[in-house]
Short mmCIF file of C-alpha atoms in Angstrom, two decimals:
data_model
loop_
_atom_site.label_atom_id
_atom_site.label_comp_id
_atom_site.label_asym_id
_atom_site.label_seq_id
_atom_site.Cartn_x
_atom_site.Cartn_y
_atom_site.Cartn_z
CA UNK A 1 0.00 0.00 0.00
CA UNK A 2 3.04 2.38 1.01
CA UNK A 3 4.31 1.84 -2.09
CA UNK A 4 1.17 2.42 -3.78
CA UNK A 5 1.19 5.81 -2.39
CA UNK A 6 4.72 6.74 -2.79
CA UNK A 7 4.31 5.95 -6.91
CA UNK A 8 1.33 8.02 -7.29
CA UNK A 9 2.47 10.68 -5.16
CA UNK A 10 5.96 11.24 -7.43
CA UNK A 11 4.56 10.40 -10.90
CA UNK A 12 1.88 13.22 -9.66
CA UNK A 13 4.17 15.64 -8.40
CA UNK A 14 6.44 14.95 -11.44
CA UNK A 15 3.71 15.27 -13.97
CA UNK A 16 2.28 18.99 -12.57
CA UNK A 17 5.69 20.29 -12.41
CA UNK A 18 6.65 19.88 -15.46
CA UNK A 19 3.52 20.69 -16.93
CA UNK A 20 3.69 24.17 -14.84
CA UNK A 21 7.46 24.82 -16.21
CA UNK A 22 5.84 24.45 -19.81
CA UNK A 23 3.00 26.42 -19.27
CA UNK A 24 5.27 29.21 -18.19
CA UNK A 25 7.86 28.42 -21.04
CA UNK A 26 5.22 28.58 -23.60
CA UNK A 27 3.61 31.69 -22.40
CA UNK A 28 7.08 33.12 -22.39
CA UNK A 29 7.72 32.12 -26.17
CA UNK A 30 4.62 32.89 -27.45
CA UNK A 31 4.71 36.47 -28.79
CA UNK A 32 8.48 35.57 -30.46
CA UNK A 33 6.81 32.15 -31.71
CA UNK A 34 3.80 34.47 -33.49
CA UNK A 35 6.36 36.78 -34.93
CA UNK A 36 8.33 33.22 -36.32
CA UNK A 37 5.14 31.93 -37.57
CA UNK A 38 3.77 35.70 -39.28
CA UNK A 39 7.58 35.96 -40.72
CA UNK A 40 8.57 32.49 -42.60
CA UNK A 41 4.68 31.20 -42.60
CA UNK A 42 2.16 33.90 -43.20
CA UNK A 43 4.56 35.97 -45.10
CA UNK A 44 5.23 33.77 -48.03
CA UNK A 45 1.41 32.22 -48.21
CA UNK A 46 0.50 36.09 -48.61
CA UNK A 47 3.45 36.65 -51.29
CA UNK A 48 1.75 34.13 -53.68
CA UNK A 49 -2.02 34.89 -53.03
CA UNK A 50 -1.47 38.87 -53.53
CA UNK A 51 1.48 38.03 -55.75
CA UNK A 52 0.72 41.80 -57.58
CA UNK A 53 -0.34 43.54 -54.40
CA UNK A 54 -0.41 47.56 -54.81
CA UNK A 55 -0.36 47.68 -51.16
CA UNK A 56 1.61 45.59 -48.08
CA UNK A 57 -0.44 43.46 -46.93
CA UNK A 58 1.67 42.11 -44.10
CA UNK A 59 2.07 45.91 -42.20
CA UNK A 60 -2.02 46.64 -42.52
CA UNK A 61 -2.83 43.90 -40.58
CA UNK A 62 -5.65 44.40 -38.53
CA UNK A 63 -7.82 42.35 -36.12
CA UNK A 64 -11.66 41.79 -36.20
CA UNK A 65 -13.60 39.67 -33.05
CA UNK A 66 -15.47 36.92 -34.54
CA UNK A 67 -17.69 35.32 -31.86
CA UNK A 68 -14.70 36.41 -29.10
CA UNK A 69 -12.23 35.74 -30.49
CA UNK A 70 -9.79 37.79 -32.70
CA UNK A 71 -9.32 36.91 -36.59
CA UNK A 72 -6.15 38.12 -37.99
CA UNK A 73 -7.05 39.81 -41.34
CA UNK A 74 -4.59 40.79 -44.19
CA UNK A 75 -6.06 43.37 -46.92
CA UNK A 76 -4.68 43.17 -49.85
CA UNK A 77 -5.14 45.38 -53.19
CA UNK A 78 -4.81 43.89 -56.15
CA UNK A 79 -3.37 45.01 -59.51
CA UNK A 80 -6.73 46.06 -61.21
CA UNK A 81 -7.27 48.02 -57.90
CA UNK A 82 -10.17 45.30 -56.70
CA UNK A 83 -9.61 44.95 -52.96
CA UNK A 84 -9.40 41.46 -51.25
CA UNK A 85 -8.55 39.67 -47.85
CA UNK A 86 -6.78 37.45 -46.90
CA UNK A 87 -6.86 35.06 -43.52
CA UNK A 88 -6.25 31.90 -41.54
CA UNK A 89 -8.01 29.53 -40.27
CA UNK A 90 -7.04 25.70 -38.77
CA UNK A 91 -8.99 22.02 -39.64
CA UNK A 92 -7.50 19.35 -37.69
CA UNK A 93 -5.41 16.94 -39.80
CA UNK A 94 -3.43 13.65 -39.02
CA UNK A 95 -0.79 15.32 -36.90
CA UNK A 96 -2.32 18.24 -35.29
CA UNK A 97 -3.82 21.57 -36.49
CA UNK A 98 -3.32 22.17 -40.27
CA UNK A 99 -3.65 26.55 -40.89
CA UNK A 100 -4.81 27.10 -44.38
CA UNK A 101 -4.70 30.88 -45.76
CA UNK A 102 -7.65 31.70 -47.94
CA UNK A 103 -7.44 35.12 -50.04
CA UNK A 104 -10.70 36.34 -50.96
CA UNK A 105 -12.00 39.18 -53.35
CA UNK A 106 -14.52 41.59 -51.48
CA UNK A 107 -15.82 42.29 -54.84
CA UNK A 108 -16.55 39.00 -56.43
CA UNK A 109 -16.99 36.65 -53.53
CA UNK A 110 -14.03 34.06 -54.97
CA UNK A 111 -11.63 32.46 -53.58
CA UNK A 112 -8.18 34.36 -55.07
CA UNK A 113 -5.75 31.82 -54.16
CA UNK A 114 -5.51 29.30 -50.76
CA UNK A 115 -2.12 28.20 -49.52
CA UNK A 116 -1.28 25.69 -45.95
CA UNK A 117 0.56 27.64 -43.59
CA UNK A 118 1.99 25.75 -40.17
CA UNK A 119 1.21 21.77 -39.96
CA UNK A 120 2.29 18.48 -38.28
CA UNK A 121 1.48 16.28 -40.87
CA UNK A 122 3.51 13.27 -42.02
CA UNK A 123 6.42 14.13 -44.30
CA UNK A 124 5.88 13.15 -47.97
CA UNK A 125 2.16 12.42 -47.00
CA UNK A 126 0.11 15.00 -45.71
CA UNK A 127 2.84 17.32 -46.10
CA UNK A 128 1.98 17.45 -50.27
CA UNK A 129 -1.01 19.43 -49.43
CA UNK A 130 1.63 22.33 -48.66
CA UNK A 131 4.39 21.36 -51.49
CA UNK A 132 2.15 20.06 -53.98
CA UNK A 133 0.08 23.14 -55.30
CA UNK A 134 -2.27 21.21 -57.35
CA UNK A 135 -4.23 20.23 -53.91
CA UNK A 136 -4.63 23.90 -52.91
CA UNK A 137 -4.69 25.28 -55.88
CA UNK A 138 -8.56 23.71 -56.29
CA UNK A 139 -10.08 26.35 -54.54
CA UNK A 140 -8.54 28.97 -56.36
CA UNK A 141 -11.05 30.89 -58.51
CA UNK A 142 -13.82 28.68 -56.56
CA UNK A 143 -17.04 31.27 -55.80
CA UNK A 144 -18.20 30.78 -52.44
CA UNK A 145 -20.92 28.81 -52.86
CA UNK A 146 -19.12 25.83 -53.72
CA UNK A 147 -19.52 23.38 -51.39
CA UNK A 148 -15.71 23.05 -49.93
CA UNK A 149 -16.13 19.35 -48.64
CA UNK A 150 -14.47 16.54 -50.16
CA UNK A 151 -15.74 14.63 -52.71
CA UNK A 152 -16.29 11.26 -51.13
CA UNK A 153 -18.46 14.05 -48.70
CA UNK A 154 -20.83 14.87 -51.67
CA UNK A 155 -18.28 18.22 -52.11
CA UNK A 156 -16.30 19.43 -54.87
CA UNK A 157 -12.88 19.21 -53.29
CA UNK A 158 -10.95 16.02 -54.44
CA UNK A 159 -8.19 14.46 -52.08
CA UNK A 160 -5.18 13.60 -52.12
CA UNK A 161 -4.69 9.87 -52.78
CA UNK A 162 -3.21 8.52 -49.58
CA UNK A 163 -3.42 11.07 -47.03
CA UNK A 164 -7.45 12.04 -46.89
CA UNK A 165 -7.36 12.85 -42.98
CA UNK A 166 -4.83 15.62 -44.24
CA UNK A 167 -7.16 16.51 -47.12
CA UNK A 168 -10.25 16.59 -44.26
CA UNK A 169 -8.41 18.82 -42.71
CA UNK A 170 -7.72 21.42 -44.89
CA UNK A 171 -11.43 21.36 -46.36
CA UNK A 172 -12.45 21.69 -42.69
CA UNK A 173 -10.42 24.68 -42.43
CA UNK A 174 -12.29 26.03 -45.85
CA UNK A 175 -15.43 25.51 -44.91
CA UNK A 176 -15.09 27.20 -42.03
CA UNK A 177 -13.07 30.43 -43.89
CA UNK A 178 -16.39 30.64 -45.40
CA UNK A 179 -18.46 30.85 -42.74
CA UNK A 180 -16.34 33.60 -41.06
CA UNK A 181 -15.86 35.37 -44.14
CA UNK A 182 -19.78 35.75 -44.47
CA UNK A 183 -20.36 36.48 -40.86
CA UNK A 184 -17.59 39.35 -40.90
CA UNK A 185 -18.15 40.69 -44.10
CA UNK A 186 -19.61 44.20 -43.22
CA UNK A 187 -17.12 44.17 -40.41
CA UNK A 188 -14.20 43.64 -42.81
CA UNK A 189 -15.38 46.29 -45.05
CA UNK A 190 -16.22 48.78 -42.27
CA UNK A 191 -12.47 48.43 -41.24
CA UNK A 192 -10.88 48.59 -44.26
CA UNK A 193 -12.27 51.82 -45.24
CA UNK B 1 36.71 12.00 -9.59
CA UNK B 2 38.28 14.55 -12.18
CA UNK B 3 39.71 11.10 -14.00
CA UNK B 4 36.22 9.41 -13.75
CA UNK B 5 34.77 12.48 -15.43
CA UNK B 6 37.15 12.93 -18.58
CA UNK B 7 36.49 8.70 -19.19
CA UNK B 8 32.53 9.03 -18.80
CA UNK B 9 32.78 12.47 -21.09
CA UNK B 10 35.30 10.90 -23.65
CA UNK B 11 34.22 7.92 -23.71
CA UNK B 12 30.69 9.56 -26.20
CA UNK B 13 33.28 10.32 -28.29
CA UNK B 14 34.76 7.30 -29.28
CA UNK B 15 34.32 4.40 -27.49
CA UNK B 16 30.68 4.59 -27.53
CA UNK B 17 30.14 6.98 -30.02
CA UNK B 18 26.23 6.94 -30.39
CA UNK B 19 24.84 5.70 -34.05
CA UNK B 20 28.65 4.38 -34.74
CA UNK B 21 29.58 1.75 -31.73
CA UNK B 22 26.40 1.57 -29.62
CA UNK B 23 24.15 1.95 -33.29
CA UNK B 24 21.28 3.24 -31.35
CA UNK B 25 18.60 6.10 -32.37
CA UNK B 26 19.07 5.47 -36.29
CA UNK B 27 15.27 6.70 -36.83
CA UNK B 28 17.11 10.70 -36.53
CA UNK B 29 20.18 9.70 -38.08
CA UNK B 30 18.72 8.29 -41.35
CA UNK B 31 16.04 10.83 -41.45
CA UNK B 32 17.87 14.48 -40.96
CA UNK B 33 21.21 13.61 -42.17
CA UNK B 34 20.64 15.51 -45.79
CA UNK B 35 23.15 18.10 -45.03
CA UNK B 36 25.41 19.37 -42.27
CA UNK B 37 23.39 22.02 -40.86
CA UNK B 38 20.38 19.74 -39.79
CA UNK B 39 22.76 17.13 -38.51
CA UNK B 40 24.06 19.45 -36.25
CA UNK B 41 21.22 21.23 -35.19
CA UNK B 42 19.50 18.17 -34.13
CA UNK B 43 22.53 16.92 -32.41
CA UNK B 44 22.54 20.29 -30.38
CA UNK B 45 18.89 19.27 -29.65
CA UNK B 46 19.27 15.95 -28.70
CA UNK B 47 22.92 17.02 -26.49
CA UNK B 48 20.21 19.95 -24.66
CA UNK B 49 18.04 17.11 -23.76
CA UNK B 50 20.42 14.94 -22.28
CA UNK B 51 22.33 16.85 -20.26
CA UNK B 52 19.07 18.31 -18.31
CA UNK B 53 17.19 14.59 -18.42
CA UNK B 54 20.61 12.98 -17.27
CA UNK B 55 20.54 15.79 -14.40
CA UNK B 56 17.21 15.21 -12.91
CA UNK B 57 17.07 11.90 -13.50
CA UNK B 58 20.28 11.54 -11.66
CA UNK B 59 19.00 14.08 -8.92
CA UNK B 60 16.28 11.97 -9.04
CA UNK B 61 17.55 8.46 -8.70
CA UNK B 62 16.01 7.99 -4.87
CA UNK B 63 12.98 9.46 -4.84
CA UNK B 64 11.85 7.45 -8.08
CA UNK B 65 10.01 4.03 -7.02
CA UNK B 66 11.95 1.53 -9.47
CA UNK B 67 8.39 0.17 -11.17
CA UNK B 68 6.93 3.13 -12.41
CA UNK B 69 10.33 4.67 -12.65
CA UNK B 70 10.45 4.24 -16.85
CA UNK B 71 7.53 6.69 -16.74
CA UNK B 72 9.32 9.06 -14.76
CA UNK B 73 11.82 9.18 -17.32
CA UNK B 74 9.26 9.26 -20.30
CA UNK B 75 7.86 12.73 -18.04
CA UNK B 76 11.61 14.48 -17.52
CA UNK B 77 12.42 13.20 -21.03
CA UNK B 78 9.25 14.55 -22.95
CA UNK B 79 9.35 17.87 -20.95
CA UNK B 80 12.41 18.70 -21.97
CA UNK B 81 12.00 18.27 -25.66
CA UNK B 82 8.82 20.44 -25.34
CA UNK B 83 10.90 23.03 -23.86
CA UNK B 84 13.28 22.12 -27.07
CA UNK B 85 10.93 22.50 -29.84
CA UNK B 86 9.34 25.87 -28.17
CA UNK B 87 13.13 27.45 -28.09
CA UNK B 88 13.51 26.47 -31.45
CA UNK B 89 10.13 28.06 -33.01
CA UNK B 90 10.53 31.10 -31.06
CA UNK B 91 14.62 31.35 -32.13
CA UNK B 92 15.54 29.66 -35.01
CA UNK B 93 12.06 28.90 -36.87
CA UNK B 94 13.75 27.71 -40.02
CA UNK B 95 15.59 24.88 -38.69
CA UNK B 96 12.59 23.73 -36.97
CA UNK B 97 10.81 23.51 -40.28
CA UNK B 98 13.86 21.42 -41.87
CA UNK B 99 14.05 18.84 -38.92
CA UNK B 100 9.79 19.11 -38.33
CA UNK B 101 8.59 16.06 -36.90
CA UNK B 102 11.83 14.71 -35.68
CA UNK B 103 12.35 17.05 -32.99
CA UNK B 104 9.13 15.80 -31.30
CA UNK B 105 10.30 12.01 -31.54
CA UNK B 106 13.65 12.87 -29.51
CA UNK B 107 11.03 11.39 -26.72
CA UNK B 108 11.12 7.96 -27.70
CA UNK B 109 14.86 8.06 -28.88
CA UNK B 110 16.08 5.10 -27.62
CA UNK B 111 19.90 7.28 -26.57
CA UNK B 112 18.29 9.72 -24.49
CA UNK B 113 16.10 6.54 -22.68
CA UNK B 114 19.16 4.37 -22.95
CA UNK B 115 21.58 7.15 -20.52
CA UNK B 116 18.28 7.42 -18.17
CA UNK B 117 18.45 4.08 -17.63
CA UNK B 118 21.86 3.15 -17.85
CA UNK B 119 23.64 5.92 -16.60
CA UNK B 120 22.17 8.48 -14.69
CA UNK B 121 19.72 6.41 -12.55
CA UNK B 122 23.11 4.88 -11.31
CA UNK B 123 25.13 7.70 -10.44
CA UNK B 124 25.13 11.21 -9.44
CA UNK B 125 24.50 14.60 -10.84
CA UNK B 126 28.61 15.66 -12.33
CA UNK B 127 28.92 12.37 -13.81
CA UNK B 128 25.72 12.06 -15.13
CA UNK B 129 26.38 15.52 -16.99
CA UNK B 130 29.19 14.68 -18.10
CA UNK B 131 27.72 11.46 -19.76
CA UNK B 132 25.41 13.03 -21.47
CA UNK B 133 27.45 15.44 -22.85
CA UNK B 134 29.66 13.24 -24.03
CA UNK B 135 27.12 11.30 -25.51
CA UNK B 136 25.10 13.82 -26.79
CA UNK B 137 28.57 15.42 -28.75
CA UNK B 138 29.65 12.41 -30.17
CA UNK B 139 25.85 12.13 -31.53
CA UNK B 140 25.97 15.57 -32.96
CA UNK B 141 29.59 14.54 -34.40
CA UNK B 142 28.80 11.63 -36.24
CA UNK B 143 25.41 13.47 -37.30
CA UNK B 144 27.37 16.31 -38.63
CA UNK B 145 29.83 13.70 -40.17
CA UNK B 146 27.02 11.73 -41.85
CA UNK B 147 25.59 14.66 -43.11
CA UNK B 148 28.92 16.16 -45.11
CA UNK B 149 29.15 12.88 -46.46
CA UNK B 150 25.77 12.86 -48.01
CA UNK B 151 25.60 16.56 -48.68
CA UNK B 152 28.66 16.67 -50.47
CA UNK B 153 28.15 14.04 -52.77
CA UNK B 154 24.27 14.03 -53.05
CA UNK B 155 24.03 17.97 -53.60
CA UNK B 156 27.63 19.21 -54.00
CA UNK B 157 27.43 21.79 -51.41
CA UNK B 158 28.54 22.20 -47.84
CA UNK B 159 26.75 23.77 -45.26
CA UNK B 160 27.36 24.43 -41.71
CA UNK B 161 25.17 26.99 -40.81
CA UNK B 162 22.26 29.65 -41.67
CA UNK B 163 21.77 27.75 -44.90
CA UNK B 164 24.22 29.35 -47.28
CA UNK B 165 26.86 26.95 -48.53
CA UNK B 166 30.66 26.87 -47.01
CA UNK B 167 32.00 25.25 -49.74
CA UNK B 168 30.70 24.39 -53.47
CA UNK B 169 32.17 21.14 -55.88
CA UNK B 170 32.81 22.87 -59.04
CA UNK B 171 30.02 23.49 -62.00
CA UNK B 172 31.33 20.21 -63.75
CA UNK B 173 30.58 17.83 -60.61
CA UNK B 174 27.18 15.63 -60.97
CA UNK B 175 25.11 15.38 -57.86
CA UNK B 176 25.32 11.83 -56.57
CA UNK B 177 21.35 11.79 -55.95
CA UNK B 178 21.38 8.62 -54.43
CA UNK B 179 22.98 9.64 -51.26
CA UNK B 180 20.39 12.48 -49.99
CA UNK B 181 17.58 9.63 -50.56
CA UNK B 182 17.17 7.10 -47.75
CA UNK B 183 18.95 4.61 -48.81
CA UNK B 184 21.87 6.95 -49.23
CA UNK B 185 21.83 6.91 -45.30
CA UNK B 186 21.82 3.57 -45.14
CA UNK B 187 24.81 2.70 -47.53
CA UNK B 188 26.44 6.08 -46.23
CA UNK B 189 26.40 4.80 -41.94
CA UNK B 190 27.16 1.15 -43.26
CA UNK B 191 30.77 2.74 -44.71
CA UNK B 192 31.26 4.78 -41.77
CA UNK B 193 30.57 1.83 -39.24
CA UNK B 194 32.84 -0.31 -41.54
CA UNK B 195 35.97 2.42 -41.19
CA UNK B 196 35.35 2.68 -38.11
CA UNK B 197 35.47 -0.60 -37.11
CA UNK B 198 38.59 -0.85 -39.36
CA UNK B 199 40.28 1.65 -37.60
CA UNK B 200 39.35 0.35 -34.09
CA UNK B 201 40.95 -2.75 -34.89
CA UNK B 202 44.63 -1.64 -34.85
#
């Protein structure tokens, strides 16, 4: 019984230490790990949906609250002088979170361009749905009524052969850019002006 | 004691050399060994986590009861590499792209378990320190080692550090591709065991 006792007491102890120490690590790294992620994540997926922005899309940044909590919005103005946003949002994949960036045109309603931003998934597996453009690039051009499932779902989206929990994901993460895009709308447009 | 320490430190370099003599934790060494630069920068992960599990663990020897005591070690262990990736997305976000997943799976690396339980729940904090530095350099050594081998004759190119090239083979040398694929690591560790072993023999 002693014995017992004495295990569960140290694995306890052991376990909310170290779980403290983490908490407080990742606290501590968190505003340097955003800047990481907005610098050699964000930055690029932005470079080739606004790939002939008139503006910076990166330094107009702005935030709107969508049901508490804040969406990170990046305007963008394209080269016939249309304006557009782009943002992020996650779909769970096979190792984690999967962020997908979705540029959209304010004026049309479509889809500009859609590009994975910070994953976990398994290299050369899920990991083609950020290297291998032809995945992502389906939603390109796409209006937003398209239904962003996959097609085994009775959606439009095909998947990648092989790694379909990876392909959930990112349609997850689609459908629900949509959602917030048409909940936000005025919002977006209020703040850009 | 100060004779104790240089043989438990040296002896990571050499005598038990990690993926060379003891040929444990191949998963990283196969997998990140494309060029220099992620060799080393996962050896200087796997060396952080060793020294610090090897120190608790060590400072830790008494209070853990022996039968749940691998899980103790799984805890320390699996904290540490936390604190390992967080460091490395907040400092240097690049690398942690390169070596992705494998940073993560320094948990169930069968070196960092293999000190826990061989070394540092035996003896006490300086030694056990000193082992896992030892270890953890010669890990990052024969990383770094694997990795020029590969890079140089799979790409041509050099590269230590911040991902700009050292050194270049001229325009008329043909990348060996074979050697940055996975079987490249395999043929590429089976030479370097075999030298080694050569060597050791005189």
């Amino acid at each position: 019984m002693r014995e017992m006792i004495n295990m569960i007491v140290v694995l306890t102890v052991l376990t909310a230490f170290s779980g403290g120490l983490l908490a407080a690590i990742q606290s501590g790294t968190a505003v340097k790990i955003e800047d990481q992620v907005l610098k050699f994540q964000k930055a690029p997926a932005i470079a080739e949906i606004f790939p002939e922005a008139t503006n910076d899309p990166l330094a107009e940044r702005f935030n709107v609250s969508a049901d508490g909590a804040e969406l990170q919005i990046f305007p963008g103005i394209l080269a016939d002088g249309s304006k557009a946003v782009a943002f992020e949002t996650k779909g769970v994949g096979f190792g984690g979170p999967i962020g997908l960036m979705v540029g959209i045109n304010l004026d049309t309603d479509q889809i500009i361009q859609a590009r994975v931003t910070t994953h976990a998934e398994t290299p050369g597996i899920g990991t083609r749905a950020k290297d291998d453009l032809s995945f992502v690039g389906q939603f390109a051009g796409k209006g937003l009524d398209t239904n962003f499932a996959l097609k085994g779902d009775n959606g439009e989206i095909d998947a990648m052969s092989g790694a379909t929990v990876t392909s959930k994901g990112v349609s997850i993460a689609a459908m629900q850019a949509k959602e917030l895009y048409q909940k936000l709308k005025p919002e977006i447009i209020k703040q850009i002006k | 004691m100060a004779q104790s320490l240089a043989k438990e430190f040296t002896k990571g370099l050499w005598a038990e050399i990690p993926p060379f003599r003891l040929v444990l934790g191949l998963c990283p060494v196969l997998a990140v060994t494309k060029s220099v630069e992620n060799g080393i920068g996962m050896g200087i992960a796997t060396t952080f986590v060793l020294i610090f599990s090897n120190l608790l663990i060590s400072l830790l020897r008494n209070i853990i009861p022996s039968k749940v005591r691998i899980a103790c070690y799984v805890v320390i262990i699996a904290t540490f590499v936390t604190i390992v990736e967080l460091l490395m997305q907040a400092y240097t976000y690049e690398l942690f792209l390169k070596l992705g997943i494998f940073i993560p799976l320094i948990v169930v690396n069968c070196i960092v378990l293999g000190r826990a339980e061989a070394f540092a729940s035996k003896n006490g904090p300086v030694l056990s320190i000193a082992d896992g530095l030892g270890i953890g350099l010669g890990f990052t050594l024969s990383l770094a080692a694997l990795g020029a081998v590969r890079e140089l004759l799979g790409n041509g190119t050099l590269t230590i550090w911040g991902g700009t090239p050292v050194f270049e083979m001229g325009a008329t040398f043909l990348p060996f591709q074979f050697m940055i694929e996975a079987p490249g690591a395999f043929v590429g560790l089976g030479l370097m065991l075999c030298m080694m072993n050569l060597i050791g023999k005189k």
